[in-house]
Tab-separated table of C-alpha atoms in Angstrom:
chain	number	residue	atom	x	y	z
A	1	MET	CA	99.852	71.701	87.456
A	2	PRO	CA	99.581	74.392	90.152
A	3	LEU	CA	97.560	77.349	88.919
A	4	VAL	CA	96.837	80.945	89.801
A	5	ILE	CA	93.460	82.411	88.856
A	6	LEU	CA	93.645	86.019	87.666
A	7	LEU	CA	91.156	88.782	87.055
A	8	GLU	CA	91.606	90.983	84.007
A	9	LEU	CA	89.943	94.212	85.028
A	10	THR	CA	88.290	96.875	82.940
A	11	GLU	CA	90.482	99.837	82.108
A	12	SER	CA	88.724	102.070	84.613
A	13	THR	CA	89.508	99.795	87.573
A	14	ASP	CA	92.579	100.573	89.674
A	15	THR	CA	94.344	97.218	90.093
A	16	VAL	CA	97.045	98.647	92.337
A	17	LEU	CA	94.484	100.073	94.757
A	18	LEU	CA	92.529	96.804	94.909
A	19	GLN	CA	95.721	94.832	95.576
A	20	ALA	CA	96.717	97.242	98.350
A	21	VAL	CA	93.321	96.941	100.020
A	22	GLY	CA	93.185	93.180	99.424
A	23	GLU	CA	89.651	93.183	98.039
A	24	GLU	CA	88.168	91.528	94.997
A	25	PRO	CA	86.449	93.905	92.598
A	26	GLU	CA	82.754	94.034	91.878
A	27	PRO	CA	81.757	91.888	88.886
A	28	ALA	CA	81.188	94.975	86.707
A	29	ALA	CA	84.902	95.778	87.025
A	30	VAL	CA	85.997	92.374	85.682
A	31	HIS	CA	86.541	91.975	81.955
A	32	ARG	CA	87.757	88.352	81.935
A	33	VAL	CA	89.005	85.631	84.298
A	34	HIS	CA	92.207	83.838	83.288
A	35	ALA	CA	94.458	81.073	84.583
A	36	ALA	CA	98.255	80.965	84.643
A	37	SER	CA	100.782	78.463	85.846
A	38	ALA	CA	102.110	79.197	89.315
A	39	ASP	CA	105.666	80.481	89.529
A	40	PRO	CA	107.796	77.574	90.829
A	41	ASP	CA	109.744	79.942	93.107
A	42	ALA	CA	106.647	81.744	94.434
A	43	PRO	CA	103.583	79.466	94.152
A	44	ALA	CA	101.100	82.236	95.000
A	45	ASP	CA	102.333	84.272	92.030
A	46	PRO	CA	101.619	83.598	88.367
A	47	THR	CA	104.171	83.141	85.632
A	48	GLY	CA	104.429	86.001	83.123
A	49	THR	CA	101.604	84.904	80.838
A	50	THR	CA	98.197	83.324	81.166
A	51	LEU	CA	97.331	80.033	79.511
A	52	CYS	CA	95.941	82.056	76.596
A	53	GLY	CA	99.115	84.138	76.263
A	54	GLU	CA	98.046	87.387	77.973
A	55	ASP	CA	100.508	89.310	80.144
A	56	THR	CA	99.730	88.751	83.841
A	57	ALA	CA	101.473	91.895	85.129
A	58	ALA	CA	98.359	94.095	85.259
A	59	MET	CA	96.001	91.352	86.437
A	60	LEU	CA	94.713	90.819	89.952
A	61	THR	CA	95.322	87.426	91.585
A	62	THR	CA	92.343	85.915	93.366
A	63	GLY	CA	94.060	83.581	95.840
A	64	TRP	CA	91.363	81.024	95.018
A	65	GLN	CA	92.132	77.314	95.327
A	66	PRO	CA	89.864	74.434	94.266
A	67	THR	CA	87.860	72.824	97.064
A	68	ALA	CA	86.555	69.800	95.135
A	69	PRO	CA	88.066	67.373	92.629
A	70	GLY	CA	87.758	68.642	89.068
A	71	GLU	CA	86.937	72.192	90.131
A	72	ARG	CA	88.811	74.613	87.860
A	73	TRP	CA	87.270	78.046	88.388
A	74	PRO	CA	85.947	80.096	91.293
A	75	PRO	CA	82.129	79.886	91.231
A	76	ARG	CA	81.804	83.667	91.584
A	77	TRP	CA	83.565	84.289	88.272
A	78	ARG	CA	82.019	81.573	86.063
A	79	GLY	CA	80.405	84.130	83.734
A	80	TRP	CA	83.736	85.772	82.921
A	81	ILE	CA	85.988	82.777	82.184
A	82	CYS	CA	88.383	83.120	79.260
A	83	PRO	CA	87.386	80.383	76.808
A	84	THR	CA	90.993	79.831	75.679
A	85	CYS	CA	92.241	79.384	79.261
A	86	ASP	CA	89.291	77.074	79.973
A	87	THR	CA	90.119	74.912	76.945
A	88	ALA	CA	93.769	74.725	78.011
A	89	LEU	CA	92.724	73.607	81.514
A	90	ARG	CA	90.322	70.991	80.148
A	91	ASN	CA	93.018	69.606	77.841
A	92	ALA	CA	95.599	69.542	80.651
A	93	SER	CA	93.306	67.643	83.015
A	94	GLY	CA	92.696	64.872	80.517
């Protein structure tokens, strides 16, 4: 299943500004890291909800893709992974 990894930012972080500049935020600005299915019509974009059911509209996409078999999350964001999204990914991968 093609995935998009998303950053849920703290309320004080300006998602629109970060997207315009094309930069990832500092770790202190990240509340949680989620996963969503990729939109079939636009594979770089997520569907409307994460695997845990959160709305993806205000989240920042990372553009990260796995580089090794079985890799599910970007190493930089391992401390912020949503446990519900992680469980859904583990269950989907068998």
